């Protein structure tokens, strides 16, 4: 985390006093300790069967690993960070201290699981495609608490339960800058790592399996749909 090392060197550090001054003692002993609160919220999912497999392919984008997208699970992660905390000012040194209270919320907007409309709900093909998409869904749900643990540990290492010091009038602005330019991109990058797990689910072997399930029902439906669309 190169950005973190630079921020540590640039801002919110204790003044280079040889021993603990009365101001430091007052900061460390009288104001509340730093707090980092992480909230993970699962907002559920819905199943949509209104889109054709062709539309799902367009929704998936050019990185689709198969010419036919039978189902699709779309998840959008969100990060919300709120920073607050009491501040004490020392007129002698010209510094102030803040005990950050950082609240981080990680969540997905309600996830949508698509199954191509060519596959009738309740049919064998529909059940197989939906089961595949449920693997994607559960991977998203299972990954969120893992990100929480990683971020919680990183926040704990950074702030160590002690006040942060800065020139008067700058502590909260510098802290907000650190959150915006360092922590939020870091958390988003951790959330994005789930896509590696999702890509593993869509393996060539899995596509091959799905194409042959239900005694070839998927292939028959795709062939019929493709034939009807020809001029």
PDB file of C-alpha atoms in Angstrom:
ATOM      1  CA  UNK A   1       0.000   0.000   0.000  1.00  0.00           C
ATOM      2  CA  UNK A   2       2.400   2.677  -1.304  1.00  0.00           C
ATOM      3  CA  UNK A   3      -0.261   5.390  -1.022  1.00  0.00           C
ATOM      4  CA  UNK A   4      -0.599   4.685   2.679  1.00  0.00           C
ATOM      5  CA  UNK A   5       3.123   5.078   3.327  1.00  0.00           C
ATOM      6  CA  UNK A   6       3.118   8.430   1.549  1.00  0.00           C
ATOM      7  CA  UNK A   7       0.131   9.673   3.505  1.00  0.00           C
ATOM      8  CA  UNK A   8       1.667   8.571   6.764  1.00  0.00           C
ATOM      9  CA  UNK A   9       4.746  10.602   5.928  1.00  0.00           C
ATOM     10  CA  UNK A  10       2.783  13.642   4.787  1.00  0.00           C
ATOM     11  CA  UNK A  11      -0.049  14.180   7.233  1.00  0.00           C
ATOM     12  CA  UNK A  12      -1.848  13.396  10.434  1.00  0.00           C
ATOM     13  CA  UNK A  13       1.306  12.349  12.280  1.00  0.00           C
ATOM     14  CA  UNK A  14       2.249  13.300  15.801  1.00  0.00           C
ATOM     15  CA  UNK A  15       4.657  16.254  16.105  1.00  0.00           C
ATOM     16  CA  UNK A  16       8.248  15.222  16.598  1.00  0.00           C
ATOM     17  CA  UNK A  17       8.342  15.839  20.339  1.00  0.00           C
ATOM     18  CA  UNK A  18      10.958  13.905  22.316  1.00  0.00           C
ATOM     19  CA  UNK A  19       8.563  13.002  25.127  1.00  0.00           C
ATOM     20  CA  UNK A  20       4.841  13.026  25.627  1.00  0.00           C
ATOM     21  CA  UNK A  21       3.761  16.633  26.141  1.00  0.00           C
ATOM     22  CA  UNK A  22       0.772  17.758  28.232  1.00  0.00           C
ATOM     23  CA  UNK A  23      -1.127  18.249  24.959  1.00  0.00           C
ATOM     24  CA  UNK A  24      -0.389  14.713  23.823  1.00  0.00           C
ATOM     25  CA  UNK A  25      -1.403  13.415  27.238  1.00  0.00           C
ATOM     26  CA  UNK A  26      -4.655  15.351  27.030  1.00  0.00           C
ATOM     27  CA  UNK A  27      -5.337  14.030  23.535  1.00  0.00           C
ATOM     28  CA  UNK A  28      -4.545  10.428  24.350  1.00  0.00           C
ATOM     29  CA  UNK A  29      -6.177  10.313  27.773  1.00  0.00           C
ATOM     30  CA  UNK A  30      -9.224  12.545  27.579  1.00  0.00           C
ATOM     31  CA  UNK A  31     -10.768  12.181  24.127  1.00  0.00           C
ATOM     32  CA  UNK A  32     -12.248   8.930  22.926  1.00  0.00           C
ATOM     33  CA  UNK A  33     -10.095   6.353  21.235  1.00  0.00           C
ATOM     34  CA  UNK A  34     -10.281   5.961  17.497  1.00  0.00           C
ATOM     35  CA  UNK A  35     -13.047   3.704  16.302  1.00  0.00           C
ATOM     36  CA  UNK A  36     -13.438   1.889  13.013  1.00  0.00           C
ATOM     37  CA  UNK A  37     -16.865   0.410  12.355  1.00  0.00           C
ATOM     38  CA  UNK A  38     -17.531  -1.828   9.389  1.00  0.00           C
ATOM     39  CA  UNK A  39     -21.023  -2.761   8.320  1.00  0.00           C
ATOM     40  CA  UNK A  40     -21.804  -5.399   5.724  1.00  0.00           C
ATOM     41  CA  UNK A  41     -25.294  -5.435   4.286  1.00  0.00           C
ATOM     42  CA  UNK A  42     -26.800  -8.039   1.982  1.00  0.00           C
ATOM     43  CA  UNK A  43     -29.703  -6.557   0.032  1.00  0.00           C
ATOM     44  CA  UNK A  44     -31.001  -9.758  -1.513  1.00  0.00           C
ATOM     45  CA  UNK A  45     -31.610 -10.583  -5.142  1.00  0.00           C
ATOM     46  CA  UNK A  46     -34.305 -11.017  -7.762  1.00  0.00           C
ATOM     47  CA  UNK A  47     -34.696 -13.315 -10.758  1.00  0.00           C
ATOM     48  CA  UNK A  48     -35.430 -11.807 -14.167  1.00  0.00           C
ATOM     49  CA  UNK A  49     -36.566 -13.967 -17.096  1.00  0.00           C
ATOM     50  CA  UNK A  50     -37.596 -11.150 -19.429  1.00  0.00           C
ATOM     51  CA  UNK A  51     -34.414 -10.921 -21.511  1.00  0.00           C
ATOM     52  CA  UNK A  52     -33.355 -13.106 -24.436  1.00  0.00           C
ATOM     53  CA  UNK A  53     -30.004 -14.875 -24.453  1.00  0.00           C
ATOM     54  CA  UNK A  54     -28.907 -12.446 -27.172  1.00  0.00           C
ATOM     55  CA  UNK A  55     -29.682  -9.459 -24.942  1.00  0.00           C
ATOM     56  CA  UNK A  56     -27.838 -11.118 -22.081  1.00  0.00           C
ATOM     57  CA  UNK A  57     -24.828 -11.466 -24.350  1.00  0.00           C
ATOM     58  CA  UNK A  58     -24.958  -7.748 -25.079  1.00  0.00           C
ATOM     59  CA  UNK A  59     -25.327  -6.981 -21.383  1.00  0.00           C
ATOM     60  CA  UNK A  60     -22.332  -9.173 -20.590  1.00  0.00           C
ATOM     61  CA  UNK A  61     -20.163  -7.268 -23.020  1.00  0.00           C
ATOM     62  CA  UNK A  62     -17.309  -8.202 -25.344  1.00  0.00           C
ATOM     63  CA  UNK A  63     -15.469 -10.218 -22.688  1.00  0.00           C
ATOM     64  CA  UNK A  64     -18.046 -13.022 -22.742  1.00  0.00           C
ATOM     65  CA  UNK A  65     -16.231 -16.354 -22.842  1.00  0.00           C
ATOM     66  CA  UNK A  66     -18.960 -18.160 -24.796  1.00  0.00           C
ATOM     67  CA  UNK A  67     -21.000 -17.158 -27.855  1.00  0.00           C
ATOM     68  CA  UNK A  68     -24.243 -17.825 -25.975  1.00  0.00           C
ATOM     69  CA  UNK A  69     -24.958 -16.249 -22.595  1.00  0.00           C
ATOM     70  CA  UNK A  70     -27.726 -18.382 -21.095  1.00  0.00           C
ATOM     71  CA  UNK A  71     -27.841 -16.587 -17.754  1.00  0.00           C
ATOM     72  CA  UNK A  72     -26.196 -13.626 -16.091  1.00  0.00           C
ATOM     73  CA  UNK A  73     -25.737 -12.415 -12.526  1.00  0.00           C
ATOM     74  CA  UNK A  74     -25.221  -8.663 -12.207  1.00  0.00           C
ATOM     75  CA  UNK A  75     -23.903  -7.277  -8.945  1.00  0.00           C
ATOM     76  CA  UNK A  76     -22.895  -3.699  -8.176  1.00  0.00           C
ATOM     77  CA  UNK A  77     -20.882  -3.188  -5.013  1.00  0.00           C
ATOM     78  CA  UNK A  78     -20.987   0.011  -3.010  1.00  0.00           C
ATOM     79  CA  UNK A  79     -18.667   1.584  -0.443  1.00  0.00           C
ATOM     80  CA  UNK A  80     -19.867   4.302   1.909  1.00  0.00           C
ATOM     81  CA  UNK A  81     -17.463   5.946   4.367  1.00  0.00           C
ATOM     82  CA  UNK A  82     -18.357   8.452   7.055  1.00  0.00           C
ATOM     83  CA  UNK A  83     -15.587  10.177   9.061  1.00  0.00           C
ATOM     84  CA  UNK A  84     -16.096  12.107  12.267  1.00  0.00           C
ATOM     85  CA  UNK A  85     -14.416  12.534  15.638  1.00  0.00           C
ATOM     86  CA  UNK A  86     -13.665  15.030  18.411  1.00  0.00           C
ATOM     87  CA  UNK A  87     -10.849  17.561  17.997  1.00  0.00           C
ATOM     88  CA  UNK A  88      -8.627  19.217  20.589  1.00  0.00           C
ATOM     89  CA  UNK A  89      -6.476  22.275  19.820  1.00  0.00           C
ATOM     90  CA  UNK A  90      -3.173  23.311  21.399  1.00  0.00           C
ATOM     91  CA  UNK A  91      -2.361  27.018  21.052  1.00  0.00           C
ATOM     92  CA  UNK A  92       1.230  26.530  22.221  1.00  0.00           C
ATOM     93  CA  UNK A  93       2.271  24.132  19.469  1.00  0.00           C
ATOM     94  CA  UNK A  94      -0.244  25.211  16.829  1.00  0.00           C
ATOM     95  CA  UNK A  95      -1.348  21.601  16.419  1.00  0.00           C
ATOM     96  CA  UNK A  96      -4.638  19.847  16.871  1.00  0.00           C
ATOM     97  CA  UNK A  97      -5.532  16.216  17.391  1.00  0.00           C
ATOM     98  CA  UNK A  98      -8.497  14.184  16.235  1.00  0.00           C
ATOM     99  CA  UNK A  99      -9.714  10.764  17.309  1.00  0.00           C
ATOM    100  CA  UNK A 100     -11.187   9.466  14.054  1.00  0.00           C
ATOM    101  CA  UNK A 101     -14.491   7.690  14.100  1.00  0.00           C
ATOM    102  CA  UNK A 102     -14.612   5.900  10.757  1.00  0.00           C
ATOM    103  CA  UNK A 103     -17.723   4.065   9.615  1.00  0.00           C
ATOM    104  CA  UNK A 104     -17.402   1.912   6.505  1.00  0.00           C
ATOM    105  CA  UNK A 105     -20.414   0.270   4.903  1.00  0.00           C
ATOM    106  CA  UNK A 106     -19.975  -2.418   2.254  1.00  0.00           C
ATOM    107  CA  UNK A 107     -22.958  -3.677   0.334  1.00  0.00           C
ATOM    108  CA  UNK A 108     -24.388  -4.709  -3.003  1.00  0.00           C
ATOM    109  CA  UNK A 109     -27.384  -3.043  -4.524  1.00  0.00           C
ATOM    110  CA  UNK A 110     -30.033  -5.780  -4.961  1.00  0.00           C
ATOM    111  CA  UNK A 111     -28.455  -8.330  -7.268  1.00  0.00           C
ATOM    112  CA  UNK A 112     -30.307  -9.361 -10.414  1.00  0.00           C
ATOM    113  CA  UNK A 113     -30.058 -12.949 -11.633  1.00  0.00           C
ATOM    114  CA  UNK A 114     -31.052 -13.293 -15.274  1.00  0.00           C
ATOM    115  CA  UNK A 115     -32.076 -16.479 -17.045  1.00  0.00           C
ATOM    116  CA  UNK A 116     -32.732 -16.284 -20.778  1.00  0.00           C
ATOM    117  CA  UNK A 117     -36.439 -16.080 -21.585  1.00  0.00           C
ATOM    118  CA  UNK A 118     -36.082 -18.946 -24.050  1.00  0.00           C
ATOM    119  CA  UNK A 119     -35.800 -21.313 -21.059  1.00  0.00           C
ATOM    120  CA  UNK A 120     -39.205 -21.842 -19.467  1.00  0.00           C
ATOM    121  CA  UNK A 121     -39.255 -21.563 -15.661  1.00  0.00           C
ATOM    122  CA  UNK A 122     -39.439 -25.018 -14.160  1.00  0.00           C
ATOM    123  CA  UNK A 123     -37.889 -26.737 -17.171  1.00  0.00           C
ATOM    124  CA  UNK A 124     -34.774 -28.834 -16.800  1.00  0.00           C
ATOM    125  CA  UNK A 125     -32.665 -26.317 -18.747  1.00  0.00           C
ATOM    126  CA  UNK A 126     -33.973 -23.434 -16.652  1.00  0.00           C
ATOM    127  CA  UNK A 127     -33.106 -25.228 -13.408  1.00  0.00           C
ATOM    128  CA  UNK A 128     -29.574 -26.009 -14.598  1.00  0.00           C
ATOM    129  CA  UNK A 129     -28.919 -22.450 -15.743  1.00  0.00           C
ATOM    130  CA  UNK A 130     -30.358 -21.010 -12.543  1.00  0.00           C
ATOM    131  CA  UNK A 131     -28.228 -23.369 -10.441  1.00  0.00           C
ATOM    132  CA  UNK A 132     -25.160 -22.101 -12.278  1.00  0.00           C
ATOM    133  CA  UNK A 133     -26.126 -18.493 -11.629  1.00  0.00           C
ATOM    134  CA  UNK A 134     -26.750 -19.286  -7.963  1.00  0.00           C
ATOM    135  CA  UNK A 135     -23.078 -20.221  -7.729  1.00  0.00           C
ATOM    136  CA  UNK A 136     -22.231 -16.721  -8.906  1.00  0.00           C
ATOM    137  CA  UNK A 137     -24.720 -15.194  -6.473  1.00  0.00           C
ATOM    138  CA  UNK A 138     -23.427 -17.120  -3.469  1.00  0.00           C
ATOM    139  CA  UNK A 139     -19.850 -16.231  -4.385  1.00  0.00           C
ATOM    140  CA  UNK A 140     -20.748 -12.543  -4.189  1.00  0.00           C
ATOM    141  CA  UNK A 141     -22.537 -13.012  -0.875  1.00  0.00           C
ATOM    142  CA  UNK A 142     -19.718 -15.091   0.631  1.00  0.00           C
ATOM    143  CA  UNK A 143     -16.990 -12.703  -0.481  1.00  0.00           C
ATOM    144  CA  UNK A 144     -18.322  -9.569   1.192  1.00  0.00           C
ATOM    145  CA  UNK A 145     -17.500 -10.669   4.780  1.00  0.00           C
ATOM    146  CA  UNK A 146     -13.983 -11.572   3.623  1.00  0.00           C
ATOM    147  CA  UNK A 147     -13.453  -8.035   2.350  1.00  0.00           C
ATOM    148  CA  UNK A 148     -14.763  -6.743   5.665  1.00  0.00           C
ATOM    149  CA  UNK A 149     -12.114  -8.739   7.564  1.00  0.00           C
ATOM    150  CA  UNK A 150      -9.300  -7.511   5.311  1.00  0.00           C
ATOM    151  CA  UNK A 151     -10.360  -3.864   5.530  1.00  0.00           C
ATOM    152  CA  UNK A 152     -10.927  -4.041   9.279  1.00  0.00           C
ATOM    153  CA  UNK A 153      -7.385  -5.341   9.817  1.00  0.00           C
ATOM    154  CA  UNK A 154      -5.913  -2.675   7.535  1.00  0.00           C
ATOM    155  CA  UNK A 155      -7.773   0.137   9.332  1.00  0.00           C
ATOM    156  CA  UNK A 156      -6.630  -1.220  12.685  1.00  0.00           C
ATOM    157  CA  UNK A 157      -2.990  -1.252  11.579  1.00  0.00           C
ATOM    158  CA  UNK A 158      -3.251   2.282  10.230  1.00  0.00           C
ATOM    159  CA  UNK A 159      -4.919   4.072  13.116  1.00  0.00           C
ATOM    160  CA  UNK A 160      -3.811   1.920  16.080  1.00  0.00           C
ATOM    161  CA  UNK A 161      -6.470   3.352  18.375  1.00  0.00           C
ATOM    162  CA  UNK A 162      -4.583   6.653  18.850  1.00  0.00           C
ATOM    163  CA  UNK A 163      -5.364  10.267  17.947  1.00  0.00           C
ATOM    164  CA  UNK A 164      -3.944  11.790  14.792  1.00  0.00           C
ATOM    165  CA  UNK A 165      -2.113  15.123  14.843  1.00  0.00           C
ATOM    166  CA  UNK A 166      -1.988  17.893  12.251  1.00  0.00           C
ATOM    167  CA  UNK A 167      -1.472  21.654  12.048  1.00  0.00           C
ATOM    168  CA  UNK A 168      -4.446  23.562  13.409  1.00  0.00           C
ATOM    169  CA  UNK A 169      -7.488  23.454  11.153  1.00  0.00           C
ATOM    170  CA  UNK A 170      -6.141  20.674   8.929  1.00  0.00           C
ATOM    171  CA  UNK A 171      -6.732  17.368  10.727  1.00  0.00           C
ATOM    172  CA  UNK A 172     -10.177  16.519   9.386  1.00  0.00           C
ATOM    173  CA  UNK A 173      -9.409  17.764   5.877  1.00  0.00           C
ATOM    174  CA  UNK A 174      -6.238  15.672   5.716  1.00  0.00           C
ATOM    175  CA  UNK A 175      -8.061  12.660   7.096  1.00  0.00           C
ATOM    176  CA  UNK A 176     -10.863  13.069   4.550  1.00  0.00           C
ATOM    177  CA  UNK A 177      -8.257  13.336   1.783  1.00  0.00           C
ATOM    178  CA  UNK A 178      -6.660  10.098   2.941  1.00  0.00           C
ATOM    179  CA  UNK A 179     -10.027   8.357   2.912  1.00  0.00           C
ATOM    180  CA  UNK A 180     -10.982   9.649  -0.542  1.00  0.00           C
ATOM    181  CA  UNK A 181      -7.669   9.111  -2.320  1.00  0.00           C
ATOM    182  CA  UNK A 182      -6.406   6.052  -0.479  1.00  0.00           C
ATOM    183  CA  UNK A 183      -8.926   4.022   1.437  1.00  0.00           C
ATOM    184  CA  UNK A 184     -11.885   4.115  -0.924  1.00  0.00           C
ATOM    185  CA  UNK A 185      -9.828   3.023  -3.976  1.00  0.00           C
ATOM    186  CA  UNK A 186      -8.203   0.340  -1.803  1.00  0.00           C
ATOM    187  CA  UNK A 187     -11.560  -1.027  -0.643  1.00  0.00           C
ATOM    188  CA  UNK A 188     -12.978  -0.980  -4.172  1.00  0.00           C
ATOM    189  CA  UNK A 189      -9.944  -2.901  -5.393  1.00  0.00           C
ATOM    190  CA  UNK A 190     -10.495  -5.526  -2.691  1.00  0.00           C
ATOM    191  CA  UNK A 191     -14.155  -5.841  -3.698  1.00  0.00           C
ATOM    192  CA  UNK A 192     -13.191  -6.256  -7.357  1.00  0.00           C
ATOM    193  CA  UNK A 193     -11.050  -9.304  -6.589  1.00  0.00           C
ATOM    194  CA  UNK A 194     -14.223 -11.382  -6.424  1.00  0.00           C
ATOM    195  CA  UNK A 195     -14.342 -11.291 -10.225  1.00  0.00           C
ATOM    196  CA  UNK A 196     -11.410 -13.701 -10.342  1.00  0.00           C
ATOM    197  CA  UNK A 197     -13.543 -16.226  -8.463  1.00  0.00           C
ATOM    198  CA  UNK A 198     -16.474 -15.529 -10.771  1.00  0.00           C
ATOM    199  CA  UNK A 199     -14.349 -16.141 -13.856  1.00  0.00           C
ATOM    200  CA  UNK A 200     -13.322 -19.541 -12.469  1.00  0.00           C
ATOM    201  CA  UNK A 201     -16.986 -20.559 -12.284  1.00  0.00           C
ATOM    202  CA  UNK A 202     -17.394 -19.843 -16.010  1.00  0.00           C
ATOM    203  CA  UNK A 203     -14.776 -22.362 -17.025  1.00  0.00           C
ATOM    204  CA  UNK A 204     -14.762 -24.021 -20.472  1.00  0.00           C
ATOM    205  CA  UNK A 205     -15.640 -27.298 -18.769  1.00  0.00           C
ATOM    206  CA  UNK A 206     -18.706 -25.712 -17.153  1.00  0.00           C
ATOM    207  CA  UNK A 207     -19.884 -24.269 -20.463  1.00  0.00           C
ATOM    208  CA  UNK A 208     -19.409 -27.661 -22.060  1.00  0.00           C
ATOM    209  CA  UNK A 209     -21.419 -29.296 -19.287  1.00  0.00           C
ATOM    210  CA  UNK A 210     -24.289 -26.812 -19.575  1.00  0.00           C
ATOM    211  CA  UNK A 211     -24.500 -27.289 -23.322  1.00  0.00           C
ATOM    212  CA  UNK A 212     -25.208 -31.002 -22.846  1.00  0.00           C
ATOM    213  CA  UNK A 213     -27.495 -31.075 -19.800  1.00  0.00           C
ATOM    214  CA  UNK A 214     -31.100 -32.236 -19.924  1.00  0.00           C
ATOM    215  CA  UNK A 215     -30.461 -34.551 -22.871  1.00  0.00           C
ATOM    216  CA  UNK A 216     -29.449 -31.677 -25.115  1.00  0.00           C
ATOM    217  CA  UNK A 217     -32.409 -29.439 -24.226  1.00  0.00           C
ATOM    218  CA  UNK A 218     -30.235 -26.309 -24.138  1.00  0.00           C
ATOM    219  CA  UNK A 219     -28.807 -26.934 -27.583  1.00  0.00           C
ATOM    220  CA  UNK A 220     -32.245 -27.659 -29.033  1.00  0.00           C
ATOM    221  CA  UNK A 221     -33.667 -24.410 -27.648  1.00  0.00           C
ATOM    222  CA  UNK A 222     -30.724 -22.363 -28.896  1.00  0.00           C
ATOM    223  CA  UNK A 223     -30.902 -23.990 -32.324  1.00  0.00           C
ATOM    224  CA  UNK A 224     -34.631 -23.329 -32.543  1.00  0.00           C
ATOM    225  CA  UNK A 225     -34.254 -19.700 -31.478  1.00  0.00           C
ATOM    226  CA  UNK A 226     -31.404 -19.143 -33.930  1.00  0.00           C
ATOM    227  CA  UNK A 227     -33.292 -20.748 -36.812  1.00  0.00           C
ATOM    228  CA  UNK A 228     -36.407 -18.648 -36.217  1.00  0.00           C
ATOM    229  CA  UNK A 229     -34.387 -15.452 -36.284  1.00  0.00           C
ATOM    230  CA  UNK A 230     -32.920 -16.124 -39.723  1.00  0.00           C
ATOM    231  CA  UNK A 231     -34.472 -14.264 -42.675  1.00  0.00           C
TER     232      UNK A 231
END
